[in-house]
Each structure stands twice: as C-alpha cells, then as structure tokens.
C-alpha cells in the first residue's frame, strides 16, 4: 500500500505540465463553485434582509379577510383601533408599527413637472415615530427631510423620483377612494427623497404620515396592517403564534415574513436549482478533463502495466495505484481551487460586483439595488474541496477498467 | 518441473487464423538453462507466455510444479506468477520514475516480506548483478546493459523457481548481450534457478545448456549440450 501510494505520487511528476493543467481545470471548477455559491448565498442573504428591513418586516398583522383581497388594497377590511393593539404589543415587548396602504392615482402638474400627467400608485401611510423602529428607512434619506406627524407631506423612493422627475419642494396630488368609497384628493408636498436599497421599494415608494391619511380617508382610528420587528435569531413561527394570542382577536391574522415573501422564496428556490445545474456542468467539464488525462496516462504506460501484471500485481492494486494518482491530481486541484476560491471570495465578499446597470430597470427577484456581495461559507468550501478529490478519483476508474480488460501479452507487445 | 503436453495455440488475426503453436511437447527440469531458439514468428514468445501463465492455450496442457495451468483461474494465475515466476523482457520495462533500488524492491512489496528483509535482499541482489553504488539511479541514468541488470535483479530478488526471459539480449550490442547471458548463467549455477529464455541470436547458443529449436510452431530439434 505504501509502495502504491509512493508510486502513484511519483507518476504524477512524470508529466508535470499535464498534471498541472488537469489540476488547473479542476481548480477553476472549484473556484467557480465557491464563487458562484458565495454570490448566490450573499444575494439571498441580502435580499432577505432587505425584504425584512424595507418590505415585509418580520411579521405582519392583517384583518383575517385582508389576505384574499390584498391586491385591491381595501381600506374597509382593516384593523380597528390600531393604537390600542400597538400599545398591547409594546407592553409585551414587541416593536410594532401601524400602516395604512392604499392605491390611487398620482397627478403631476405642468408647473412642477413640465407637463401634466398621471399614473397609478400605491401609497404607504406610516407612523413617523414608530416606523423607523420596525423598518430601516432611517439611513436612506438622500435629500430633504423625513415626515412630520400630521403634515401634508410625502416621501419618494429615489428611482421613482428620478422616473417622474420629482424634486423636493414640488407638489403632487394623490387621488383615491376613501374608507367607504368616496373620492378624495390630497395635495402633498414632496419633503424628502429616500434611496432604499430594496429596488422593488425604491422603484415605487410613496410615504405619507398615517395621521394625515387617516383624516383624508376617514379611517376612524383603523390601520390596514401592523408590522412587527423580531430579533434576527427569533423563532418566527413561535413568535407569530404568540402575537396572535396577544391580539386575542379572531378577526385578525398574523403572517410571518416568509408568508408575505412566498413569491420571492419560490424564485430563490428555482434559482438555486438553476445554479446547481451550472455547478454540475462545471464539474462535468472537470471530470472529462481528468478522465482524458488518466486515459492518456494509462495508454502511455500500457507496457509498464503489462509488466506489473505479469509480475503478479493484482488488478485491484493497479486500480488503486491509478486511483491514488487521480486523487493526487484532485488534491492538487482542490488545494489550488480552494486557495483561489478563498482569494477571489475576499473580493466577492468585501467589494462585490456592481450589477446596478441591470438591476435599475430589470427586476430579477433579488432585493438588491446594485452591488452583489458574497458571503463566507465553510461548508461550501469543504464540499468543493472533497468533491474535487472524490470526483477525480472515481472518474479515474473508467479508463483503468479499460486497461485491465486488455490481455497481458497485448500490453507487453504495445 | 515444467511439463508441456501437445500444446496448440491459434491467434485470430482478423479473418485468418494464425497457428502460433501446432502441438508442442516439452519437459524442463529444475535448474536447467534452456534456450528457445528459432526465427522470428516461430512461436517463441507464445510459448514463453503460456509457460508464464499470461496467455491461454487452446489445446493441450502445461503443468508447472505439478499444477495444471489451465485449471487455475485468473486470480490464482496472478498469485502463482507472483510467488513462482520471474520475468525479464526485451525492452527491460523498468518504471522510469523509480530508482534501480525501488524497481527491484517493488517485487517484494507485492509479497509478504518485512521492510528490513526488503532492504537487505534488494541490496544483495543488486550487488550480485554488479550494480552496487547505482541503487539510487533512475533508469534514464543507466545504460541498456545496466537496465537489463536491474531487470535481472528484479526477476531474481524474490528467489523464484523459474525465470522466463523473452529475447533479453535483443536490444543490446553483442558484448553487452554476452555479459548479460554470462550473468544469467552464473545466477543459474549459483542459485539453481530454472532459466528459460528465447533468442534468435546464434551467439546465445554457446551459453545454453539446452537448445529447443522452434520452427513454424513446432519443435524442430531439442539438443542437450552437456
Ligand atoms: N496476438 C496475436 N494476434 C495474432 N497473431 C499473433 C499474436 N501473437 C502472435 N501472433 C502470431 O503468432 C506467430 C508466433 O508469434 P510469436 O510467438 O510472437 O513468435 P516469435 O516470438 O518467435 O517471433 C506469428 O506468426 C505471430 O504473427
Ligand atoms: Mg517474440
């Protein structure tokens, strides 16, 4: 055994260049594996964070009938006396923020926007004091100021502002139907612009104070939703059940961020499937490389093989020798690949790649505005390392089998 | 020791059948130094391969040390070769990445030999074949004659009963070839190992104790020179 291993490793030095090229191909595969996995994990990690921070919070309370009708954004299916409910939640240690979400029409005037125009919109009315406790818009202000309670002001997402050519200080009109179906129009001043890292939000965000909306829409102390922040390590399922019991009200339902973001999670799942196909492809290419190299190695050594077999070396020992040899190539490839992968990952994690040019206008599902960054993952690195060695070792078996099928006199004659 | 009984071996060469051995019978005693002579294509290699248990005969029987070769399966043949047979080839067939020492010790690593014994036996046999001090050289750093000496050491290190050599001198110039034959002969005398080697070189005849002349797959003559 010791002899077989030492022979296998000495054979590696026979064609150093070929060994290195094959190991290099494996290394590139492993490096790509580490890099792609890092980026996908990073994108998902950041997306989930940006979902929770800017879109779904950790959990949300709706009127039990709201979910089915959520696309119409009805105001009459609501949470009555939200202040009392928020207070109850806060007494139990939860951080909660009420919101009124509604759809309407945004009217732009010729004076501020150069031409008259209108477009369908969705508006989020927030409690300026509480909302920052649950969501993370605090650091996103790029122009103007935040909302003050009760004012006729509105905040815009920076991409949305850019799209309609909005400036701080301009006035817009929001036309909608109030609670009960009456028409209402609100003249609101743009007081600030937010650059939200979640592109889906930044593309469409309109925010106004909940008290102002409540007055205009005659909500009578009701909100459409209450958002709740949980600690990062919280057990979301257990917490939603607890929240449900605190509300003590059968007409209300609690949804976790996973319920709210089910479409994102489905897309992420599909992406993972697609990307594992890419990884399989990378490994197939590496496997073809190693199998070709081993085939050449075995072909060139046919007579030597014949000699060893004539001298009484068993087939299994010969197989083992070639497996060790392939394992050696795999080991070199894996070490190179993991080293390269870690080096590249430093860049991927700390600097990342700027896909802003693409993500500005195309929604790829990920909640990332521009820079895609990776994350470190020990498991992936370990799996890549082992896969490099195991796959090469197994792939070497095929050409070895071919060599062992040849009879010994033919081997010796070649 | 070796009994060859009416052995027939045919090869299929595409459509045509090549009759390599057409009924060869031969008995070889322990300690003989036998040359299988004959022109190219006469069946020398075929016969040696059959005795060496690396090829299958079509008809007849070969028994070595009382064991019928045809009744052994592949595994048993491998093990039989490992235990009892030494091989020397025309093209030396040394492993280029191994030193002279390792090329010889390799054979013992296949057997149940302690590490200490591997060392002493390998060093001894290398000394016997006149390669003392060259143990660490790779084959590329040795002359043809020296490489064949390594091969002889490799064949002898396990102290086999039979050594088979297919044209061991064909790749060497005549003086070196003669040296190799002398070495083989002296080992045969010293150790009592049975040597069977093929050749088509008339010079070889001077050393052989017995010359079996093959022609077209048949034994034309069998002369004992003692
Ligand atoms: N594997 C083979 N396939 C077909 N013909 C073969 C094969 N091996 C040997 N022969 C033929 O058998 C005959 C004897 O060959 P061989 O034993 O190699 O003779 P020698 O060693 O005396 O030169 C030759 O005609 C050769 O062409
Ligand atoms: Mg021949």
XYZ file of C-alpha atoms and ligand atoms in Angstrom:
668
model
C 0.000 0.000 0.000
C 2.728 2.424 0.973
C 4.531 1.475 -2.190
C 1.418 2.013 -4.327
C 0.908 5.476 -2.910
C 4.500 6.472 -3.431
C 4.429 5.085 -6.985
C 1.223 6.990 -7.713
C 2.699 10.254 -6.499
C 5.944 9.683 -8.382
C 3.907 9.065 -11.521
C 2.378 12.494 -11.069
C 5.780 14.052 -11.601
C 6.188 12.229 -14.906
C 4.247 14.775 -16.913
C 4.285 17.789 -14.672
C 2.732 20.090 -17.196
C -0.192 17.778 -17.891
C -0.729 17.159 -14.189
C -0.788 20.898 -13.568
C -3.125 21.647 -16.464
C -5.598 18.998 -15.333
C -5.345 20.103 -11.732
C -5.795 23.654 -13.003
C -9.050 22.730 -14.746
C -10.306 21.169 -11.533
C -9.122 24.211 -9.618
C -11.057 26.553 -11.898
C -14.166 24.440 -11.388
C -13.783 24.535 -7.639
C -13.047 28.234 -7.648
C -16.173 28.918 -9.715
C -18.193 26.713 -7.396
C -17.026 28.655 -4.355
C -17.517 31.993 -6.062
C -20.972 31.333 -7.506
C -22.179 29.754 -4.299
C -20.858 32.684 -2.315
C -22.613 35.192 -4.567
C -25.914 33.332 -4.550
C -25.862 32.948 -0.811
C -24.875 36.589 -0.468
C -27.651 37.729 -2.783
C -30.173 35.672 -0.919
C -28.925 36.786 2.466
C -29.033 40.429 1.484
C -32.410 40.007 -0.230
C -33.934 38.503 2.873
C -32.504 41.330 4.951
C -33.772 43.974 2.543
C -37.147 42.280 2.444
C -37.441 42.371 6.211
C -35.983 45.840 6.533
C -37.982 47.589 3.846
C -40.847 45.396 2.694
C -42.339 42.814 4.997
C -40.898 43.437 8.469
C -40.553 40.184 10.449
C -44.264 39.643 10.808
C -47.463 41.458 9.984
C -50.981 41.555 11.320
C -53.876 41.907 8.871
C -57.570 41.636 9.186
C -58.271 37.944 8.541
C -60.128 38.749 5.339
C -57.461 41.075 4.007
C -55.080 38.475 2.518
C -57.532 37.244 -0.100
C -58.277 40.810 -1.155
C -54.826 42.281 -0.686
C -54.360 43.159 -4.360
C -57.301 45.578 -4.201
C -55.812 47.122 -1.049
C -59.218 47.592 0.563
C -59.486 50.185 3.337
C -62.655 48.784 4.887
C -61.096 45.387 5.722
C -58.904 46.818 8.455
C -57.593 46.682 11.993
C -59.783 48.842 14.170
C -58.329 50.894 16.998
C -54.789 50.109 15.973
C -53.361 52.338 18.700
C -54.686 50.086 21.419
C -53.318 47.000 19.659
C -49.917 48.533 19.123
C -49.794 49.521 22.765
C -50.713 45.993 23.842
C -47.972 44.567 21.686
C -45.421 47.017 23.034
C -46.358 46.151 26.574
C -45.417 42.571 25.745
C -42.051 43.729 24.437
C -42.757 43.774 20.697
C -41.778 46.614 18.430
C -44.767 47.426 16.249
C -45.613 49.966 13.558
C -49.061 50.533 12.044
C -49.503 51.378 8.385
C -52.295 52.241 6.009
C -51.665 51.042 2.481
C -53.855 52.176 -0.362
C -53.823 52.537 -4.108
C -54.643 55.636 -6.083
C -53.651 57.918 -8.870
C -50.774 60.339 -8.809
C -51.457 63.594 -10.644
C -48.482 65.620 -11.806
C -48.907 69.270 -12.736
C -47.313 71.176 -15.559
C -45.687 73.740 -13.264
C -43.538 71.341 -11.273
C -43.122 68.543 -13.781
C -43.068 70.298 -17.157
C -46.189 68.548 -18.329
C -49.430 67.230 -16.913
C -49.604 63.541 -16.202
C -50.956 60.813 -14.018
C -50.137 57.253 -13.068
C -51.416 54.500 -10.795
C -49.595 54.320 -7.488
C -49.570 52.636 -4.123
C -49.119 54.769 -1.043
C -47.894 53.704 2.350
C -49.003 55.849 5.255
C -46.653 55.460 8.189
C -46.340 56.485 11.781
C -43.198 58.651 11.520
C -42.214 57.856 15.097
C -42.709 54.139 15.139
C -41.981 53.134 11.582
C -38.207 53.575 11.965
C -38.260 51.158 14.878
C -39.537 48.374 12.667
C -38.245 49.282 9.223
C -34.838 50.686 8.365
C -35.573 53.760 6.315
C -33.685 55.962 8.764
C -30.390 55.850 6.869
C -31.880 56.060 3.399
C -32.644 59.808 3.210
C -30.696 61.365 0.368
C -32.496 64.693 0.040
C -34.850 66.859 2.129
C -36.124 65.562 5.453
C -38.342 62.890 6.986
C -42.071 63.237 7.564
C -43.598 65.039 10.500
C -46.839 63.752 12.010
C -49.938 65.324 10.567
C -48.295 67.268 7.754
C -49.358 67.207 4.112
C -46.026 65.819 3.065
C -44.825 62.854 1.082
C -41.538 60.939 0.675
C -40.493 59.311 -2.593
C -38.131 56.476 -3.458
C -35.208 57.890 -5.378
C -35.723 55.773 -8.517
C -39.387 56.702 -8.561
C -38.487 60.360 -8.090
C -35.984 60.071 -10.919
C -38.554 58.440 -13.197
C -41.124 61.188 -12.764
C -38.555 63.987 -12.446
C -39.616 64.922 -8.921
C -37.747 67.442 -6.765
C -38.014 68.187 -3.063
C -40.433 71.074 -2.600
C -42.628 70.164 -5.555
C -46.305 69.416 -5.014
C -48.229 66.383 -6.211
C -51.857 65.369 -6.000
C -52.962 61.911 -4.909
C -56.468 60.905 -5.893
C -58.021 57.863 -4.266
C -61.172 56.456 -2.745
C -61.519 56.818 0.992
C -62.873 54.319 3.504
C -66.461 53.855 2.262
C -65.760 54.518 -1.386
C -65.918 58.333 -1.647
C -63.443 60.148 -3.866
C -60.726 62.071 -2.137
C -57.825 64.113 -3.403
C -54.800 65.192 -1.378
C -52.274 67.868 -2.270
C -48.942 66.792 -0.819
C -45.525 68.419 -0.795
C -42.505 66.282 -1.549
C -40.456 66.754 1.629
C -37.743 64.186 1.064
C -36.304 61.509 -1.181
C -35.209 58.102 0.115
C -32.747 55.826 -1.609
C -33.965 52.437 -0.475
C -31.555 49.508 -1.014
C -34.528 47.295 -1.868
C -35.076 48.007 -5.573
C -38.723 46.962 -5.587
C -39.410 49.536 -2.915
C -37.156 52.221 -4.355
C -38.885 51.920 -7.714
C -42.350 52.704 -6.321
C -42.124 54.122 -2.819
C -44.555 56.858 -1.731
C -44.822 57.500 2.005
C -47.050 59.913 3.907
C -47.920 60.357 7.605
C -50.566 57.971 8.905
C -52.431 60.713 10.732
C -52.816 62.754 7.520
C -54.006 59.721 5.576
C -56.307 58.710 8.380
C -58.016 62.124 8.240
C -58.359 62.273 4.478
C -59.539 58.681 4.145
C -61.784 58.703 7.243
C -60.177 55.631 8.760
C -61.541 56.375 12.222
C -58.536 55.024 14.075
C -58.112 51.978 11.881
C -54.986 50.822 10.039
C -54.662 48.213 7.313
C -51.710 46.477 8.903
C -49.420 46.369 11.900
C -45.802 45.454 11.228
C -43.611 43.828 13.823
C -39.884 43.534 14.149
C -38.381 40.420 15.713
C -34.806 39.751 16.687
C -32.718 38.195 13.892
C -32.441 34.921 15.727
C -36.104 34.785 16.749
C -38.193 31.704 16.091
C -40.639 33.359 13.709
C -43.264 30.613 13.860
C -43.399 30.610 17.640
C -43.469 34.393 17.748
C -46.312 34.734 15.270
C -48.358 32.341 17.377
C -47.578 34.418 20.434
C -48.534 37.635 18.667
C -51.772 36.050 17.565
C -52.631 35.251 21.170
C -51.775 38.796 22.286
C -54.160 40.310 19.745
C -56.722 37.941 21.238
C -58.955 38.639 18.315
C -60.244 36.139 15.809
C -60.775 38.722 13.141
C -57.011 39.294 12.913
C -54.338 37.077 11.362
C -50.578 37.111 11.763
C -48.253 36.441 8.838
C -44.529 35.805 9.018
C -42.184 37.444 6.532
C -41.928 34.042 4.838
C -45.679 34.035 4.266
C -45.529 37.555 2.907
C -42.492 36.913 0.684
C -43.519 33.481 -0.578
C -43.080 34.540 -4.187
C -39.515 35.673 -3.544
C -38.735 32.434 -1.734
C -40.115 30.409 -4.625
C -37.958 32.322 -7.083
C -34.905 31.916 -4.863
C -35.538 28.195 -4.725
C -35.797 27.993 -8.507
C -32.600 29.993 -8.880
C -30.805 27.615 -6.584
C -31.925 24.738 -8.813
C -30.710 26.542 -11.916
C -27.381 27.427 -10.439
C -26.739 23.918 -9.228
C -27.101 22.922 -12.878
C -24.276 25.326 -13.693
C -22.195 23.759 -10.955
C -22.891 20.258 -12.229
C -21.764 21.439 -15.654
C -18.528 22.816 -14.245
C -17.825 19.515 -12.571
C -18.641 17.539 -15.693
C -16.092 19.572 -17.603
C -13.505 18.946 -14.898
C -14.404 15.256 -14.916
C -13.941 14.996 -18.681
C -10.549 16.646 -18.265
C -9.391 14.225 -15.614
C -10.738 11.197 -17.436
C -8.882 12.253 -20.567
C -5.684 12.785 -18.632
C -5.924 9.424 -16.944
C -6.688 7.777 -20.264
C -3.520 9.242 -21.733
C -1.514 8.264 -18.666
C -2.739 4.701 -18.856
C -2.314 4.439 -22.606
C 1.282 5.596 -22.397
C 2.061 3.111 -19.682
C 0.436 0.063 -21.247
C 3.690 -1.912 -21.413
C 4.604 -0.972 -17.890
C 1.165 -2.122 -16.834
C 1.708 -5.399 -18.664
C 4.992 -5.860 -16.801
C 3.390 -5.179 -13.432
C 0.553 -7.579 -14.149
C 2.957 -10.274 -15.391
C 4.947 -9.890 -12.178
C 1.823 -10.681 -10.221
C 0.420 -7.311 -9.254
C -3.309 -7.761 -8.755
C -5.908 -5.815 -10.715
C -7.133 -4.186 -7.554
C -3.645 -2.927 -6.713
C -3.301 -1.481 -10.198
C -6.693 0.130 -9.920
C -5.707 1.537 -6.567
C -2.482 2.975 -7.975
C -4.359 4.869 -10.670
C -6.963 5.983 -8.173
C -4.231 7.352 -5.945
C -2.701 9.072 -8.915
C -6.011 10.683 -9.840
C -6.557 11.510 -6.203
C -3.222 13.284 -6.238
C -4.310 15.384 -9.202
C -7.615 16.030 -7.453
C -5.805 17.007 -4.281
C -3.570 19.474 -6.113
C -6.611 20.824 -7.964
C -8.625 21.085 -4.792
C -5.880 22.878 -2.901
C -5.349 25.275 -5.787
C -9.092 25.720 -6.297
C -9.902 26.351 -2.664
C -6.980 28.750 -2.338
C -8.047 30.634 -5.451
C -11.673 30.490 -4.365
C -10.865 31.982 -0.977
C -8.735 34.710 -2.559
C -11.470 35.628 -5.034
C -14.071 35.401 -2.315
C -12.265 38.118 -0.372
C -13.082 40.362 -3.282
C -16.595 38.986 -3.745
C -17.421 39.432 -0.065
C -15.779 42.785 0.555
C -16.156 44.559 -2.775
C -18.644 42.557 -4.807
C -19.842 43.097 -8.340
C -21.905 46.100 -9.356
C -24.937 44.990 -11.336
C -26.576 48.398 -10.898
C -26.772 48.952 -14.667
C -29.015 45.901 -14.908
C -30.902 45.923 -11.618
C -32.053 49.533 -12.067
C -34.572 48.528 -14.710
C -34.941 44.747 -14.501
C -36.477 43.002 -11.542
C -34.616 39.699 -11.139
C -36.365 38.874 -7.914
C -33.405 39.597 -5.695
C -33.899 42.615 -3.446
C -30.536 44.066 -4.331
C -30.107 47.501 -5.814
C -26.654 47.354 -7.348
C -23.727 45.622 -5.681
C -23.938 41.853 -5.275
C -21.698 40.673 -2.484
C -20.812 37.153 -1.415
C -20.739 35.580 1.989
C -18.284 33.155 3.562
C -19.493 29.614 3.874
C -17.273 26.950 5.361
C -19.496 24.067 4.235
C -19.272 25.043 0.589
C -15.515 25.287 0.762
C -15.250 21.896 2.424
C -17.687 20.310 -0.031
C -15.837 21.791 -3.009
C -12.531 20.516 -1.648
C -13.803 16.997 -1.087
C -15.779 16.898 -4.332
C -12.628 17.798 -6.267
C -10.816 14.823 -4.788
C -13.647 12.313 -4.795
C -14.873 13.044 -8.314
C -11.404 12.787 -9.840
C -10.754 9.544 -8.001
C -13.975 7.976 -9.193
C -13.604 9.214 -12.750
C -10.186 7.528 -12.975
C -11.842 4.138 -12.571
C -13.251 4.068 -16.078
C -10.035 4.293 -18.090
C -8.384 1.892 -15.626
C -11.051 -0.669 -16.304
C -10.317 -0.380 -19.994
C -6.635 -1.018 -19.447
C -7.284 -4.045 -17.281
C -9.536 -5.629 -19.896
C -6.607 -5.853 -22.308
C -4.723 -9.177 -22.085
C -1.189 -9.132 -20.742
C 0.653 -10.229 -23.941
C -1.032 -7.376 -25.850
C 0.028 -4.945 -23.133
C 3.604 -6.169 -23.361
C 3.663 -6.050 -27.150
C 2.397 -2.444 -27.445
C 9.281 -29.290 -13.101
C 7.586 -27.977 -16.244
C 5.615 -30.293 -18.443
C 4.278 -29.081 -21.770
C 1.983 -31.547 -23.452
C 0.775 -31.220 -27.068
C 0.117 -27.535 -26.779
C -1.770 -25.824 -29.558
C -2.286 -22.086 -29.733
C -4.001 -20.199 -32.520
C -4.475 -16.467 -32.901
C -7.313 -14.874 -34.732
C -5.886 -12.211 -36.971
C -8.968 -10.633 -38.476
C -10.386 -13.265 -40.845
C -7.322 -15.507 -40.906
C -6.218 -17.872 -38.190
C -2.555 -17.846 -37.263
C -1.251 -21.149 -35.956
C 1.369 -19.989 -33.471
C 1.967 -23.364 -31.788
C 0.938 -26.565 -33.528
C 1.420 -29.266 -30.913
C 4.441 -28.600 -28.764
C 5.534 -31.118 -26.128
C 8.472 -30.441 -23.855
C 9.723 -31.216 -20.397
C 12.052 -28.927 -18.499
C 13.806 -29.980 -15.311
C 14.618 -27.890 -12.300
C 17.812 -25.868 -12.682
C 18.011 -26.143 -16.471
C 19.310 -23.239 -18.532
C 17.165 -23.616 -21.610
C 17.157 -21.531 -24.755
C 14.106 -21.425 -27.001
C 15.614 -20.653 -30.373
C 14.100 -20.060 -33.758
C 13.423 -17.409 -36.350
C 11.067 -14.534 -35.842
C 7.455 -15.696 -35.890
C 8.276 -19.271 -34.963
C 6.281 -19.108 -31.721
C 8.920 -18.404 -29.058
C 7.070 -15.581 -27.362
C 3.828 -17.517 -27.493
C 5.403 -20.490 -25.782
C 7.024 -18.345 -23.078
C 3.744 -16.523 -22.466
C 1.982 -19.829 -21.967
C 4.608 -21.086 -19.546
C 4.449 -17.683 -17.823
C 0.680 -18.067 -17.274
C -0.098 -14.802 -19.006
C -1.800 -16.319 -22.057
C -4.359 -19.064 -22.575
C -3.675 -22.151 -24.672
C -6.288 -23.688 -26.969
C -5.474 -27.361 -26.587
C -3.031 -29.485 -24.597
C -1.798 -28.920 -21.111
C 1.003 -27.218 -19.264
C 1.763 -28.107 -15.699
C 4.307 -26.381 -13.524
C 5.430 -27.920 -10.263
C 2.603 -30.394 -10.687
C -0.051 -27.703 -11.061
C -2.158 -27.604 -14.184
C -2.128 -24.052 -15.547
C -5.443 -24.456 -17.384
C -7.263 -25.301 -14.170
C -6.200 -22.071 -12.472
C -8.484 -19.064 -12.613
C -7.251 -15.532 -13.270
C -6.646 -14.723 -9.614
C -4.802 -17.970 -8.995
C -2.609 -17.368 -12.035
C -1.737 -13.900 -10.807
C -0.842 -15.260 -7.410
C 1.102 -18.145 -8.968
C 3.177 -15.737 -11.045
C 3.765 -13.555 -8.027
C 5.077 -16.479 -5.987
C 6.959 -18.566 -8.515
C 7.886 -16.751 -11.709
C 10.410 -14.099 -12.617
C 10.224 -12.214 -15.921
C 12.867 -10.498 -17.995
C 11.791 -8.570 -21.084
C 13.473 -7.492 -24.273
C 12.670 -3.851 -23.518
C 13.626 -4.060 -19.810
C 10.272 -2.493 -18.797
C 11.570 -0.636 -15.770
C 9.408 2.014 -14.167
C 11.080 5.266 -15.169
C 10.059 7.259 -12.085
C 11.589 4.734 -9.712
C 15.250 4.238 -8.829
C 17.055 0.968 -9.538
C 16.522 0.062 -5.901
C 12.785 0.786 -5.994
C 12.333 -1.075 -9.274
C 13.668 -4.194 -7.596
C 12.055 -3.687 -4.189
C 8.684 -3.260 -5.931
C 8.507 -7.042 -6.474
C 8.966 -7.734 -2.784
C 6.314 -5.171 -1.865
C 3.821 -7.458 -3.629
C 4.821 -10.293 -1.325
C 4.686 -10.627 2.397
C 8.227 -9.501 3.116
C 9.218 -7.399 6.109
C 10.655 -3.962 5.410
C 14.021 -4.934 6.804
C 14.219 -8.013 4.588
C 13.187 -5.965 1.560
C 16.204 -3.786 2.129
C 18.791 -6.488 2.647
C 17.500 -8.686 -0.163
C 17.300 -5.800 -2.634
C 20.778 -4.538 -1.772
C 22.188 -8.058 -2.025
C 20.709 -8.862 -5.404
C 21.762 -5.502 -6.820
C 25.281 -6.258 -5.658
C 25.099 -9.697 -7.290
C 24.213 -8.219 -10.668
C 27.039 -5.705 -10.341
C 25.066 -2.535 -9.645
C 26.494 -1.709 -6.239
C 26.529 2.068 -5.796
C 23.933 2.674 -8.508
C 20.910 1.869 -6.382
C 19.562 5.414 -6.468
C 19.837 5.939 -10.198
C 16.722 6.200 -12.288
C 16.608 4.006 -15.431
C 17.302 7.018 -17.656
C 20.668 7.390 -15.902
C 21.650 3.775 -16.659
C 22.977 2.150 -19.861
C 20.945 -0.521 -21.637
C 23.066 -3.257 -20.144
C 22.717 -1.781 -16.668
C 18.953 -1.501 -17.097
C 18.763 -5.162 -18.062
C 20.836 -5.952 -14.964
C 18.210 -4.166 -12.875
C 15.588 -6.265 -14.627
C 17.519 -9.459 -13.816
C 17.785 -8.350 -10.201
C 14.062 -7.662 -10.240
C 13.386 -11.168 -11.568
C 15.685 -12.830 -9.036
C 15.009 -10.843 -5.876
C 12.073 -12.962 -4.820
C 14.125 -16.103 -5.394
C 11.682 -17.639 -7.881
C 11.944 -21.194 -9.131
C 11.630 -20.172 -12.754
C 12.800 -17.124 -14.673
C 11.362 -16.505 -18.126
C 13.241 -14.164 -20.450
C 11.892 -13.217 -23.869
C 14.819 -12.134 -26.038
C 16.704 -10.499 -23.165
C 19.677 -9.522 -25.308
C 17.902 -8.398 -28.484
C 18.147 -4.703 -27.605
C 21.810 -4.851 -26.591
C 25.076 -4.839 -28.535
C 26.823 -8.198 -28.704
C 29.386 -7.635 -25.933
C 26.799 -6.322 -23.519
C 24.429 -9.100 -24.534
C 27.115 -11.618 -23.802
C 27.699 -10.076 -20.372
C 24.006 -10.385 -19.631
C 23.989 -14.031 -20.662
C 27.041 -14.698 -18.523
C 25.291 -13.075 -15.593
C 22.164 -15.148 -16.126
C 24.209 -18.286 -16.436
C 26.164 -17.564 -13.264
C 22.953 -16.918 -11.369
C 21.549 -20.150 -12.711
C 24.575 -22.010 -11.422
C 24.722 -20.191 -8.117
C 21.049 -20.219 -7.183
C 19.828 -23.216 -9.124
C 17.052 -21.132 -10.684
C 15.483 -22.582 -13.809
C 16.025 -20.192 -16.728
C 14.064 -20.342 -19.950
C 14.931 -17.670 -22.477
C 14.157 -17.112 -26.098
C 16.532 -15.801 -28.681
C 17.265 -15.783 -32.361
C 20.895 -14.866 -31.787
C 23.302 -17.749 -32.618
C 25.886 -16.468 -30.088
C 23.460 -17.338 -27.304
C 23.798 -20.980 -28.174
C 27.273 -21.079 -26.651
C 25.846 -20.469 -23.201
C 22.683 -22.508 -23.242
C 22.706 -25.922 -21.625
C 19.840 -26.978 -23.817
C 18.538 -25.525 -27.042
C 14.984 -26.082 -28.155
C 14.629 -25.010 -31.758
C 11.190 -23.916 -32.870
C 10.086 -23.614 -36.435
C 6.578 -22.610 -37.552
C 5.098 -23.576 -34.208
C 6.704 -26.964 -33.993
C 9.825 -28.220 -32.217
C 12.414 -28.887 -34.891
C 15.154 -30.045 -32.567
C 15.902 -30.335 -28.861
C 19.601 -30.584 -28.080
C 21.210 -31.064 -24.714
C 24.736 -29.713 -24.822
C 26.075 -31.315 -21.685
N -1.919 -11.508 -30.522
C -1.665 -12.070 -31.716
N -2.599 -11.966 -32.674
C -2.389 -12.519 -33.872
N -1.292 -13.174 -34.201
C -0.303 -13.324 -33.288
C -0.452 -12.753 -31.989
N 0.663 -13.032 -31.295
C 1.474 -13.744 -32.121
N 0.893 -13.918 -33.316
C 1.431 -14.671 -34.441
O 1.806 -15.929 -33.973
C 3.012 -16.319 -34.568
C 4.048 -16.588 -33.494
O 4.383 -15.369 -32.877
P 5.449 -15.228 -31.726
O 5.146 -16.232 -30.681
O 5.454 -13.828 -31.289
O 6.807 -15.597 -32.433
P 8.286 -15.192 -32.056
O 8.266 -14.735 -30.657
O 9.046 -16.465 -32.260
O 8.712 -14.154 -33.000
C 3.427 -15.208 -35.512
O 3.001 -15.548 -36.818
C 2.676 -14.035 -34.998
O 2.360 -13.154 -36.062
Mg 8.976 -12.921 -29.880
